[in-house]
Coordinates of C-alpha atoms and ligand atoms in Angstrom, one line a residue:
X1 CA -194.8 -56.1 34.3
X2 CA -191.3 -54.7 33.1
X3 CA -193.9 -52.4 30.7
X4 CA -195.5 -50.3 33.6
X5 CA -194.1 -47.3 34.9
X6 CA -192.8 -47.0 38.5
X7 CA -196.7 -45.3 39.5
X8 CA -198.1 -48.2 38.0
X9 CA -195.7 -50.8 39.5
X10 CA -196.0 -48.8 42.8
X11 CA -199.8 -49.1 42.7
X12 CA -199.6 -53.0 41.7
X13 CA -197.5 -53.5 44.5
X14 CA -199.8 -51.7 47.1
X15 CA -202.7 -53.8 45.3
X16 CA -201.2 -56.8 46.3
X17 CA -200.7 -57.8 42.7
X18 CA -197.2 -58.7 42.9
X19 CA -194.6 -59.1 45.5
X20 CA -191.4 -56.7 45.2
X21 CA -189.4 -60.2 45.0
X22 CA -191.4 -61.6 41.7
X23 CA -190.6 -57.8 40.3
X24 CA -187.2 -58.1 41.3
X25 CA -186.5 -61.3 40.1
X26 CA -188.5 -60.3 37.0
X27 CA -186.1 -57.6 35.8
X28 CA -182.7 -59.2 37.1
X29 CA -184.1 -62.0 34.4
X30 CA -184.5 -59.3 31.7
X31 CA -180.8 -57.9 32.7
X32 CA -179.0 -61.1 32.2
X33 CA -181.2 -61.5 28.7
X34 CA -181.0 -58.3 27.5
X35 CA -177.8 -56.9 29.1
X36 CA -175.2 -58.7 27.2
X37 CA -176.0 -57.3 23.6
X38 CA -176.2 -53.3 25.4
X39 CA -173.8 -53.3 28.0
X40 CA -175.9 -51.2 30.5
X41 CA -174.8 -52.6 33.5
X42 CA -171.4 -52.8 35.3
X43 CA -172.4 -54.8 38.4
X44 CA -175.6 -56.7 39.1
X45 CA -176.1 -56.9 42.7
X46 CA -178.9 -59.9 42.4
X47 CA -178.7 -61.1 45.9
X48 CA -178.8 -58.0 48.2
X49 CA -181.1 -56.6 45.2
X50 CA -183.6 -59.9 46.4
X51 CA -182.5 -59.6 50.2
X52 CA -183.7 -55.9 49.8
X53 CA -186.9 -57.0 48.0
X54 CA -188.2 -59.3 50.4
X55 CA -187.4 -56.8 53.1
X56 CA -189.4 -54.7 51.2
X57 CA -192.0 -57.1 51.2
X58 CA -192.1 -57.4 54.8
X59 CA -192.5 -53.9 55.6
X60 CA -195.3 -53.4 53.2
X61 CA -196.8 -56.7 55.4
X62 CA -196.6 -54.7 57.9
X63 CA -198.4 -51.5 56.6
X64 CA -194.7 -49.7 56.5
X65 CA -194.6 -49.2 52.4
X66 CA -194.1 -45.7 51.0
X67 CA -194.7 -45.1 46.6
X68 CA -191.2 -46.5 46.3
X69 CA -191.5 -49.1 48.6
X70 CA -190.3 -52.6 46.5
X71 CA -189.7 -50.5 43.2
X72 CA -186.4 -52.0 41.8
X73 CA -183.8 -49.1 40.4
X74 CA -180.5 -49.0 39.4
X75 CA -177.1 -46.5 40.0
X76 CA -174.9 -45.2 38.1
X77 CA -171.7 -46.2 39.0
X78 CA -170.6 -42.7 40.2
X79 CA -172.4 -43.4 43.4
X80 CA -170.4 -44.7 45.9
X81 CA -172.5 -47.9 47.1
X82 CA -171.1 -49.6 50.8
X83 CA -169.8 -53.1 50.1
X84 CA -170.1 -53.1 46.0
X85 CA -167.5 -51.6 43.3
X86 CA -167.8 -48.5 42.6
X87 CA -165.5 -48.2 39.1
X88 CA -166.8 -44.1 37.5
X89 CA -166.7 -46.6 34.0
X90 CA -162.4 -46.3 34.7
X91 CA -159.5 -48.9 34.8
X92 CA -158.7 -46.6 38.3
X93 CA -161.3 -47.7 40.2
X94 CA -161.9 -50.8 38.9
X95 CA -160.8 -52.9 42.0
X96 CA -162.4 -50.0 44.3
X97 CA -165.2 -51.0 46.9
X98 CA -166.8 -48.3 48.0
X99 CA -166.6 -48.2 52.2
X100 CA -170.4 -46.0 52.3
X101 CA -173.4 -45.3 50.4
X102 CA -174.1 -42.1 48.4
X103 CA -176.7 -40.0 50.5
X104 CA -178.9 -40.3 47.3
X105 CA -178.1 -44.0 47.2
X106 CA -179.0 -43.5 51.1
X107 CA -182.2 -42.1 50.7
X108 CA -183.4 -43.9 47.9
X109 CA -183.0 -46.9 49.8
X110 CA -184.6 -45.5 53.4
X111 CA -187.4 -44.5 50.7
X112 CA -187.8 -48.3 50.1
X113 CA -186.5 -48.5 46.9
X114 CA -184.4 -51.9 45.7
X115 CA -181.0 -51.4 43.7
X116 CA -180.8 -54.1 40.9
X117 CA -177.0 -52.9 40.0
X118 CA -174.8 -50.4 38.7
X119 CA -174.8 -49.2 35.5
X120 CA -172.7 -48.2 33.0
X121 CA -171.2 -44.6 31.9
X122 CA -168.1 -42.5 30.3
X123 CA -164.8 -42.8 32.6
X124 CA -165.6 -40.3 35.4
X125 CA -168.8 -39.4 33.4
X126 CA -166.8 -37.6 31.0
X127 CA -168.3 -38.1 27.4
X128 CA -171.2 -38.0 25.5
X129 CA -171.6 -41.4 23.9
X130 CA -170.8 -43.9 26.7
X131 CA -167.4 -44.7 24.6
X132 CA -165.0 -43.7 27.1
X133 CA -165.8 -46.2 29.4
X134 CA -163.4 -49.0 30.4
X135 CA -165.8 -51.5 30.5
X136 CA -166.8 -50.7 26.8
X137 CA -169.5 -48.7 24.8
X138 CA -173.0 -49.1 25.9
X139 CA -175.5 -49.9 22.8
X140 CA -178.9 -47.7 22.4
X141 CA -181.8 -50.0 22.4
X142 CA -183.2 -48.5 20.0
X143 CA -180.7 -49.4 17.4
X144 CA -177.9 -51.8 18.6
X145 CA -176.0 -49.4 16.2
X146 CA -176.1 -46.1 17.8
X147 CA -174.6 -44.7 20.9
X148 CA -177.2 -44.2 23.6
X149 CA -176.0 -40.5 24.6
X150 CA -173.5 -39.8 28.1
X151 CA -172.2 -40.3 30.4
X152 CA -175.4 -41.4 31.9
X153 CA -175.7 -43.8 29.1
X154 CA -175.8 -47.1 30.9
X155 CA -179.0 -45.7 32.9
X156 CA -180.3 -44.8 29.9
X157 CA -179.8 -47.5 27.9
X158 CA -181.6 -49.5 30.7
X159 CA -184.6 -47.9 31.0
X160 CA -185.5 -47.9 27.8
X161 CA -185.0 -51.4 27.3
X162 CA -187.2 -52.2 30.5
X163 CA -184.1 -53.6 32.6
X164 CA -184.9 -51.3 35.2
X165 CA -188.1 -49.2 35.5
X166 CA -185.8 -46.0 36.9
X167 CA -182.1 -45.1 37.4
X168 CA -180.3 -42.5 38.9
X169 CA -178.0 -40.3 36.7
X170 CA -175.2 -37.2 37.3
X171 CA -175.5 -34.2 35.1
X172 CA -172.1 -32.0 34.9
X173 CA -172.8 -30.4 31.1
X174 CA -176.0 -32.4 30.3
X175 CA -175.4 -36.0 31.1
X176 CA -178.8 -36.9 32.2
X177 CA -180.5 -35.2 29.9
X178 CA -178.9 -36.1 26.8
X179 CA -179.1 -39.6 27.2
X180 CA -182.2 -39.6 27.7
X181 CA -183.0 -37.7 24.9
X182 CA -180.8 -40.3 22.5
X183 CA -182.6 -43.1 24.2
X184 CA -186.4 -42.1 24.4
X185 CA -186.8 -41.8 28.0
X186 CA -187.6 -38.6 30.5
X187 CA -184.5 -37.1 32.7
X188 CA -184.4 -34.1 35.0
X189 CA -181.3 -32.2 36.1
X190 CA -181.7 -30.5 39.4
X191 CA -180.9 -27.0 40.3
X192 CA -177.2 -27.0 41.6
X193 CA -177.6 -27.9 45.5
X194 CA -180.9 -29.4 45.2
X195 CA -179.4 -33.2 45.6
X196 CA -176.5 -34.0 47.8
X197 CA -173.5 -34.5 46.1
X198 CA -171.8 -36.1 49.1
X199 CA -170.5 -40.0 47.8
X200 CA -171.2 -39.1 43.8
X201 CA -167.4 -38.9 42.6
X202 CA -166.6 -35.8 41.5
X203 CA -165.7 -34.7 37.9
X204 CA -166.4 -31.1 37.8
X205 CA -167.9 -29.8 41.4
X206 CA -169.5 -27.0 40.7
X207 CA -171.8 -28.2 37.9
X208 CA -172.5 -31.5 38.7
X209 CA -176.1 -32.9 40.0
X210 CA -177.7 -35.7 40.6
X211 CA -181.0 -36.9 39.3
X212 CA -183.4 -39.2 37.9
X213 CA -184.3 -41.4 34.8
X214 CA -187.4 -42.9 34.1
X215 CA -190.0 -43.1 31.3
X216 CA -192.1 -40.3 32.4
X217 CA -192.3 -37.4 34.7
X218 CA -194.5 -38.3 37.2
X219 CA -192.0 -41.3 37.9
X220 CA -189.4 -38.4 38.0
X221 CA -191.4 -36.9 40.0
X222 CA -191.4 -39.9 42.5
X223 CA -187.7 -40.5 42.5
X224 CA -186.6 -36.8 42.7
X225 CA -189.0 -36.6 45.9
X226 CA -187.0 -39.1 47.4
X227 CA -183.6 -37.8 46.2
X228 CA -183.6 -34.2 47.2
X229 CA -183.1 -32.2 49.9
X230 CA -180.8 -30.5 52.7
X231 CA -177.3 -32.5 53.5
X232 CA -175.1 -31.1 56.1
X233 CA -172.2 -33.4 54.2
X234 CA -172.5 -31.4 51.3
X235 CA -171.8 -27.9 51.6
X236 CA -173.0 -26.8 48.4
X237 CA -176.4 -28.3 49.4
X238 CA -179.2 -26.1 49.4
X239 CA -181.4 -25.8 53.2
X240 CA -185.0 -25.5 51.7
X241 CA -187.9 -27.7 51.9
X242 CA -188.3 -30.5 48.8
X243 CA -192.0 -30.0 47.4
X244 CA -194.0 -33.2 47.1
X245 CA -193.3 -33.3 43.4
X246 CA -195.7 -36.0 43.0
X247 CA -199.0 -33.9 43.9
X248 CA -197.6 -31.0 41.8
X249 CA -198.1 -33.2 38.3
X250 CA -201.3 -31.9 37.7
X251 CA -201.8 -28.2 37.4
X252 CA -203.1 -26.6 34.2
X253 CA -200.8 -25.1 31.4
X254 CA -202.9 -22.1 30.8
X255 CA -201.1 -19.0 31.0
X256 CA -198.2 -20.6 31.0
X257 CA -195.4 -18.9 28.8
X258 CA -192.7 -20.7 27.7
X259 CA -189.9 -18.7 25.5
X260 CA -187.8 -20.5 22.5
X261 CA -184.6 -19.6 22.7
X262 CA -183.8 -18.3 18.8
X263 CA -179.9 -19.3 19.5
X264 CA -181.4 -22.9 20.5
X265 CA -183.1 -22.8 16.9
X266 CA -180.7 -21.7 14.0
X267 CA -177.2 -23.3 12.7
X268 CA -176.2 -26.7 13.7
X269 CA -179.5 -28.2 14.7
X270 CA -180.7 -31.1 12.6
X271 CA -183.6 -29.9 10.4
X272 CA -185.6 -32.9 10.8
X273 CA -185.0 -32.7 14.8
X274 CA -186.3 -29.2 14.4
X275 CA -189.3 -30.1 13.0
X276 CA -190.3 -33.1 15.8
X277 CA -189.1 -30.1 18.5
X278 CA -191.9 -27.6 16.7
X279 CA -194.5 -30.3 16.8
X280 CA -194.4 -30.8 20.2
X281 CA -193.9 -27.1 20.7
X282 CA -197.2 -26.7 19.1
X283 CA -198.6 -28.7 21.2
X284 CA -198.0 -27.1 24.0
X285 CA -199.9 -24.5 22.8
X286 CA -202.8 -26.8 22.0
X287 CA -202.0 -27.1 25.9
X288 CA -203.5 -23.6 26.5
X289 CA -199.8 -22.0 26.5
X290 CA -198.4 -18.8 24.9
X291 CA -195.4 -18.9 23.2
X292 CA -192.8 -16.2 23.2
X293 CA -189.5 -15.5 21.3
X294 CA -186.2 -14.9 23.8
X295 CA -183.0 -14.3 23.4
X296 CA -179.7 -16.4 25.3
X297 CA -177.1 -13.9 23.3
X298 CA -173.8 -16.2 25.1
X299 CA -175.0 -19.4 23.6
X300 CA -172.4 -20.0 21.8
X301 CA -169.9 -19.3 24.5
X302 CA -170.9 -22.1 26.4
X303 CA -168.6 -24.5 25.2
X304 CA -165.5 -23.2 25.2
X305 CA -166.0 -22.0 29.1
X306 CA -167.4 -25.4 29.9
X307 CA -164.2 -26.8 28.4
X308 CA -162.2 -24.8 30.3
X309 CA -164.1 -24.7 33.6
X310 CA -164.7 -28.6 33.4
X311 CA -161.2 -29.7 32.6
X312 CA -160.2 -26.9 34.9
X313 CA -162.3 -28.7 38.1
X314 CA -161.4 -32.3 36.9
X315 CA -157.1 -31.8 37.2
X316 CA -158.0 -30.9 41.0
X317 CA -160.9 -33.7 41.6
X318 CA -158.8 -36.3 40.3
X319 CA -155.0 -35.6 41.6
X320 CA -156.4 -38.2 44.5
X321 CA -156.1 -40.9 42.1
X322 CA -152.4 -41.7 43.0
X323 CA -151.8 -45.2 43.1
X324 CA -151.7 -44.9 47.1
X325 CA -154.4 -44.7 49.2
X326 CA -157.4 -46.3 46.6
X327 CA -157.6 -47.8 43.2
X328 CA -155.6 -49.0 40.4
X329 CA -151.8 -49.2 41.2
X330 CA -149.3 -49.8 39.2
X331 CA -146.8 -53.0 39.6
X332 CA -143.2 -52.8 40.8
X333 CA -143.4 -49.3 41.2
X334 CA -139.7 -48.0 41.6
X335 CA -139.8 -44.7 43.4
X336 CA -142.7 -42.9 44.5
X337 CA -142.8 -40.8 41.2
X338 CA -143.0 -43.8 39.5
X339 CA -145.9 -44.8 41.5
X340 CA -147.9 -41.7 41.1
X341 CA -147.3 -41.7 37.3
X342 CA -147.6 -45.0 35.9
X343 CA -150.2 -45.7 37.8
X344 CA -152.1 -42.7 36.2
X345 CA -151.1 -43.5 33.0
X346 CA -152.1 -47.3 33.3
X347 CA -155.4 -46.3 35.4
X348 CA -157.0 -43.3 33.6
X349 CA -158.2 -43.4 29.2
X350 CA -157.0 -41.2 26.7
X351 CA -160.2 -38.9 27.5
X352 CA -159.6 -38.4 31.1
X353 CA -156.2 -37.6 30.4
X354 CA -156.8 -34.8 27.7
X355 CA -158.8 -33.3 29.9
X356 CA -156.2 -33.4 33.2
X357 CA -153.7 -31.5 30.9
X358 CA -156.0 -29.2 29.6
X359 CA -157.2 -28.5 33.2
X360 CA -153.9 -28.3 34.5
X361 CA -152.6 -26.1 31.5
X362 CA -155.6 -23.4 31.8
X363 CA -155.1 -23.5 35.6
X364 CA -151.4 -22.4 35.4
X365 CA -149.7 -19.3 36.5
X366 CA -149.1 -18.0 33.1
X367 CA -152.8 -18.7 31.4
X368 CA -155.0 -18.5 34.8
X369 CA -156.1 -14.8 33.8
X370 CA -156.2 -15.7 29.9
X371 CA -158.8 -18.9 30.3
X372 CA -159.4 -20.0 34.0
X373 CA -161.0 -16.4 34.8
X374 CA -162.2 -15.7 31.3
X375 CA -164.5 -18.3 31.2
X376 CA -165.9 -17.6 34.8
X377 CA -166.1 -14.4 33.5
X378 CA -168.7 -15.5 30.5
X379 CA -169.8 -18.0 32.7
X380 CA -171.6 -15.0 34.6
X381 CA -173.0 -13.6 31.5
X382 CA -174.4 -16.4 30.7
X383 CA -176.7 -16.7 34.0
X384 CA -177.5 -13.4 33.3
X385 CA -178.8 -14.1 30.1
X386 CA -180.7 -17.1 31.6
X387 CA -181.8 -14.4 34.6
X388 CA -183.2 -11.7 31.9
X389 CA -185.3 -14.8 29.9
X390 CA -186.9 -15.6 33.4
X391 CA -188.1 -12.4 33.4
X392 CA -190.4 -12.8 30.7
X393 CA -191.4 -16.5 30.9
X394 CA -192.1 -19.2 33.3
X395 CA -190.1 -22.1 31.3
X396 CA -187.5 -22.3 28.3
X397 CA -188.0 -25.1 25.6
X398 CA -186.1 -26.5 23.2
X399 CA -184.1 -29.2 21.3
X400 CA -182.0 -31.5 24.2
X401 CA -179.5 -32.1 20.9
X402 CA -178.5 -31.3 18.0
X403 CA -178.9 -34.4 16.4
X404 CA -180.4 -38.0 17.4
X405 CA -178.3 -40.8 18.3
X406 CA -175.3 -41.0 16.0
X407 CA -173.5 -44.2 15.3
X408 CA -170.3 -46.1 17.7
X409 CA -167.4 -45.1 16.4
X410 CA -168.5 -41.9 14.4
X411 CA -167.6 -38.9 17.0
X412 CA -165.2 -41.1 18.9
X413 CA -161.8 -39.4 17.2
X414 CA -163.1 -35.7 17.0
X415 CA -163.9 -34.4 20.5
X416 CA -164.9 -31.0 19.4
X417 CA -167.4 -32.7 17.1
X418 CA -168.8 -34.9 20.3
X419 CA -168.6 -31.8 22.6
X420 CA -170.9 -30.0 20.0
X421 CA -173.7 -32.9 21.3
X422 CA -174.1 -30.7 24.4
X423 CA -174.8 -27.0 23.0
X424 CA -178.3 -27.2 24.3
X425 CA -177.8 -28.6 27.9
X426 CA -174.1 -27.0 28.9
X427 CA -174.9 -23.3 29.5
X428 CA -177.8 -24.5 31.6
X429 CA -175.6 -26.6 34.3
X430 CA -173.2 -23.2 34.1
X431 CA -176.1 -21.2 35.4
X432 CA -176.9 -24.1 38.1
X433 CA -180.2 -24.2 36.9
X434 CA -182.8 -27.1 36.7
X435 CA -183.3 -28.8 32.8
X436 CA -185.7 -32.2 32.2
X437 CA -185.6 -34.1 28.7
X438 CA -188.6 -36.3 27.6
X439 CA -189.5 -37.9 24.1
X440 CA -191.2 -36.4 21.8
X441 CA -191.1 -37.9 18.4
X442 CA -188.6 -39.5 16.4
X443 CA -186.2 -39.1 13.4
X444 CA -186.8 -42.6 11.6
X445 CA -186.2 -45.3 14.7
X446 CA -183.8 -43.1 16.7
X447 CA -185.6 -40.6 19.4
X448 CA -185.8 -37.2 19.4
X449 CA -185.7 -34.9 23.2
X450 CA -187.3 -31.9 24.2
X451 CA -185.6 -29.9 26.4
X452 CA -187.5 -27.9 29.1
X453 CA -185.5 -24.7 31.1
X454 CA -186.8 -23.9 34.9
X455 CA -185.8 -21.3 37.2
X456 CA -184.2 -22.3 40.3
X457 CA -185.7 -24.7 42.5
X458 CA -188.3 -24.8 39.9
X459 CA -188.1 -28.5 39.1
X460 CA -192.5 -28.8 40.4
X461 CA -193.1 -26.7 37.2
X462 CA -190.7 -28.4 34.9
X463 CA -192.3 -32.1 36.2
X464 CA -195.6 -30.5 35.9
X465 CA -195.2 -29.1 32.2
X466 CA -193.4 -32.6 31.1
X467 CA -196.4 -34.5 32.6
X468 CA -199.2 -32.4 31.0
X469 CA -197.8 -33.1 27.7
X470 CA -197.1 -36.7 28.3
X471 CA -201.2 -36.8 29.4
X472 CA -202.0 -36.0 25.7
X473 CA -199.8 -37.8 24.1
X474 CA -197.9 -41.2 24.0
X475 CA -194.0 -40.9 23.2
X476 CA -193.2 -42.2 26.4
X477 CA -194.7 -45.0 26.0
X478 CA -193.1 -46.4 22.9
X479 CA -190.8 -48.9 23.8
X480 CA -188.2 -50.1 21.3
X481 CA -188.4 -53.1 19.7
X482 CA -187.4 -56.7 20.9
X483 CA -187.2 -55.5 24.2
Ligands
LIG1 N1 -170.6 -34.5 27.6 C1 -170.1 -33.6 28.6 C2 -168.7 -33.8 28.9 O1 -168.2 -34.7 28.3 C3 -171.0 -33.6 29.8 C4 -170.7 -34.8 30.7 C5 -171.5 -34.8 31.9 O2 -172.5 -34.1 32.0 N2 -171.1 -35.5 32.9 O3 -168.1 -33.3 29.8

């Protein structure tokens, strides 16, 4: 059972096959096997997660089910879920329990869908490797060895070792998609204000976006549908109508034209990545589509405005953390600055902090014009560069990474190094646009991503595009092995 995909367990549950309780209890068996050795999960929620599946049951009994309708999945534990800790991976909100539900933990569960637990991911989903976390690294199931990619990596990590047949995941400079890509599995980050953000703590507020994890698009496909659309709590959430991404999977890829980025292509990628990327490139145009050189001429600025921008948004988001009114606090405090800063000091890791200063530094009266509005400044260029590709093709492709999964420990004292493992994915969550990641080969055991570009609000074509190519051929199936 923990082998099919969400389609597949969503049809064996409308067949009658199983009960959403047997599937539940089936994969909250595999967690406390398989968790231990990868650390995916922070909390497992087994007896609402049963509660849930035999209401589930009930209404399918009564002819209520939807597709997700008994389907366990699991959060990342960014989403604020009512009742059950909600920790970002940090010693601050360690002892916090979380008063509401996320609206995408909201709809996800009026969909029908049953939450196993939360799972794991960089302190306030600030990393690339999972390391950052309080609760310690996650391992990639793939090779207990390697890091399985961030911040999303608990989701990640779980999915491709069949705890959990989907998982939600928050994308601020690629944290979906990366992950993914290190762990084998398909991931798609929406266009900015196509999911609510209301309940998902903030890092960074104008790049971050929810979205999915699964093994393949079409379940994507499923849990996006359920995911998106209009919140009046979110005011950066977009008013249009959510596509039935599901019934989109199926159109034809010829005439499609999909541009390769040349910046996305030279110095810095792995060669052997490059050559698993080119294969499945050429597939695609086995697929009946053209090809076409563009150019993103700002690449390489990406970066450096993310890491301004980022840190920038991050000193405001997390000044709440005080010590007073939620989370960690620190004992015997002595005065009230005492209170605010030890209990920052004690509460937030060393990551979290380099960021606050850097934030706070590039936000101050004397460097505002020199970095804060400098790297708005490129950030603009770069969506133009994104706006002039779009002119010319329907979809961007290229690597997700650089590299594949790298080893625990190796990046860990050399941010600049680990904030290299996002030159592909950065520049598109500065643009707001939508990016997927699926599997498409691998370098020696370790999985290699493809990264597919959309327009805005395009994620139908990007599911569509991902799902042709996983028709042909059968990536996303492999699963790692002993799991
Ligand atoms: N790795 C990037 C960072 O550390 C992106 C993280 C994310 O997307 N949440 O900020």
């Amino acid at each position: 059972m923990h082998h099919k995909t969400i389609v597949q367990l969503s049809a064996a549950l409308a067949a009658g096959e199983c009960s959403s309780e047997e599937l539940t209890r089936a994969f909250l068996e595999r967690i406390e096997r398989f968790n231990p050795p990868l650390n995916a999960f922070i909390t497992v929620t087994a007896e609402s997660a049963l509660a849930q599946a035999r209401a589930a049951d009930q209404r399918r009994r009564r002819g209520e089910a939807q597709p997700l309708t008994g389907v366990p999945i699991a959060h990342k534990d960014i989403f604020c879920t009512d009742g059950v800790r909600t920790s970002c991976g940090s010693r601050m909100l360690d002892p916090f329990i979380a008063p509401y539900d996320a609206t995408v933990v909201e709809r996800l569960a009026a969909a029908g869908a049953v939450m196993l637990g939360k799972t794991n991911l960089d302190e306030f989903a600030m990393g690339s490797s999972n390391e950052t976390s309080f609760y310690g690294p996650v391992r990639n199931p793939w090779d207990l060895e390697a890091v399985p990619g961030g911040s999303s990596g608990g989701s990640a990590a779980a999915v491709a070792a069949r705890l959990t047949p989907g998982a939600t995941g928050t994308d601020t400079g690629g944290s979906i998609r990366q992950p993914a890509a290190l762990c084998g599995i398909t991931g798609i980050k929406p266009t900015y204000g196509r999911v609510s953000r209301w309940g998902m703590i903030a890092y960074a507020s104008s790049l971050d976006q929810g979205g999915p994890l699964a093994r393949t698009a079409a379940d994507c496909a499923l849990l996006l549908g359920a995911m998106a659309g209009f919140d009046p709590s979110d005011s950066t959430s977009v008013d249009r109508p959510v596509p039935d991404y599901a019934t989109l999977l199926d159109r034809p890829l010829a005439g499609l034209k999909i541009g390769l980025p040349k910046e996305y292509f030279g110095e810095g990628l792995d060669s052997a990545v490059a050559q698993v990327v080119e294969e499945a490139i050429a597939e695609y145009r086995r697929l009946g589509a053209e090809t076409v050189e563009v150019s993103l001429p700002n690449s390489a600025l990406a970066i450096p405005a993310y890491y301004v921008i980022a840190p920038a948004e991050c000193s405001s988001n997390l000044a709440r953390f005080d010590g007073v009114r939620y989370g960690h606090r620190c004992e015997d405090p002595k005065d009230l600055l005492d209170l605010y800063t030890r209990s920052r000091a004690e509460g937030f890791g060393s990551e979290v902090k380099r960021r606050i200063l850097v934030g706070t530094f590039v936000l101050s009266a004397g460097y505002y014009d020199a970095y804060y509005l400098k790297a708005q400044q490129i950030r603009r260029l770069i969506s133009d560069d994104f706006r002039r590709a779009f002119e010319q093709v329907d979809v961007i492709a290229g690597p997700t990474s650089p590299t594949v999964a790298f080893n625990l420990g190796e990046k860990v004292d050399d941010p600049i190094t680990m904030y290299l493992s996002d030159i592909y994915t950065i520049a598109v969550n500065l643009a707001g646009l939508p990016g997927l990641s699926m599997p498409v080969g691998f370098v020696g055991q370790r999985p290699v991503g493809l990264q597919l570009i959309g327009n805005y609000f395009a994620e139908d074509r990007l599911l569509n595009v991902a799902h042709r190519y996983q028709q042909t051929t059968d990536w996303h199936e492999r699963s790692p092995a002993g799991f």
